[in-house]
Amino acid sequence: MFSVELTVLGSSGGCASPGNPASGYLITHHHTTIWCDAGPGTFMALMEIMDPGDVDAIVVSHVHTDHCADVIAFYGYMAYGPSGTISVPVYLPEGAIEPMAAFVRAEGEHAFYLALDFRTVGGGDEAVIGDIAMSFASTHHSVPTIATRFVAGGRSLAYSADTGPGGGFPDLARGADVVLCEATGIGDRGLQSYEYHLNAAEAGALGAASGNGRLILTHVSPTVDARLAVAEAAVTYGSEPELAVPGLTVTV
Ligand SMILES: [Zn+2]
Ligand SMILES: [Zn+2]
């Protein structure tokens, strides 16, 4: 039986920070590798552990640069690098293609569209890449955003992407073996809280509500002490959650 592996390329919330790229993860099972979120620095981290030409698909949760910027880096490598032009599927929500295409001035038969096979998805949509099935949910965020549940070999991983309280992620995460959940801030939710992100206590509660899932906190802001985030999430989760750090590999 082949295991499902999650590898953290980067987990810094909002922007890359010293020693930690922004959001990016590899999900692998058997012969299939999916790169989920392409924040700044994650392509560099990916290149350190695999040939980018072996990426089977990319998921871009939304068009905020801390989740999508390295799609541009990947495009440059694929279109003009040693792998040649191999069209790689890129799953992303509505409204995400145009800003990236504008950045590289892609029009018509531009190599951007030859190297990347864009597939727009939304809440309730499903897709299969090789050995891994994916289902998507729309999250409560400031731009269209998709959370993804990856299922392979009878195991499941639910990734929140960016989300505030509510949205489609709580349902998507229910019963998942691993819940990879954003916890951008700490402290109680108050007037100063950002509507479109979770605090650590909310991430902990979401992990507890999802069932027996193993909770991994991610997207902690570099302005926050991650140890406090883990401690605050532990109160609502019921035990200490793990923290996504670069290079962490988890068997789902
Ligand atoms: Zn973000
Ligand atoms: Zn965002």
PDB file of N, CA and C and ligand atoms in Angstrom, residues 62 64 141 162, ligand 2:
ATOM      1  N   HIS A  62      -6.066  30.749  -4.434  1.00  0.00           N
ATOM      2  CA  HIS A  62      -6.599  32.069  -4.799  1.00  0.00           C
ATOM      3  C   HIS A  62      -5.472  32.950  -5.271  1.00  0.00           C
ATOM      4  N   HIS A  64      -4.263  35.829  -4.306  1.00  0.00           N
ATOM      5  CA  HIS A  64      -3.360  36.612  -3.454  1.00  0.00           C
ATOM      6  C   HIS A  64      -1.926  36.107  -3.661  1.00  0.00           C
ATOM      7  N   HIS A 141     -13.424  34.309   2.026  1.00  0.00           N
ATOM      8  CA  HIS A 141     -12.201  35.110   1.898  1.00  0.00           C
ATOM      9  C   HIS A 141     -12.518  36.323   1.029  1.00  0.00           C
ATOM     10  N   ASP A 162      -6.997  30.111   2.503  1.00  0.00           N
ATOM     11  CA  ASP A 162      -7.300  31.244   3.387  1.00  0.00           C
ATOM     12  C   ASP A 162      -8.800  31.289   3.599  1.00  0.00           C
TER      13      ASP A 162
HETATM   14 ZN    ZN B   2      -5.591  35.399   0.911  1.00  0.00          ZN
END
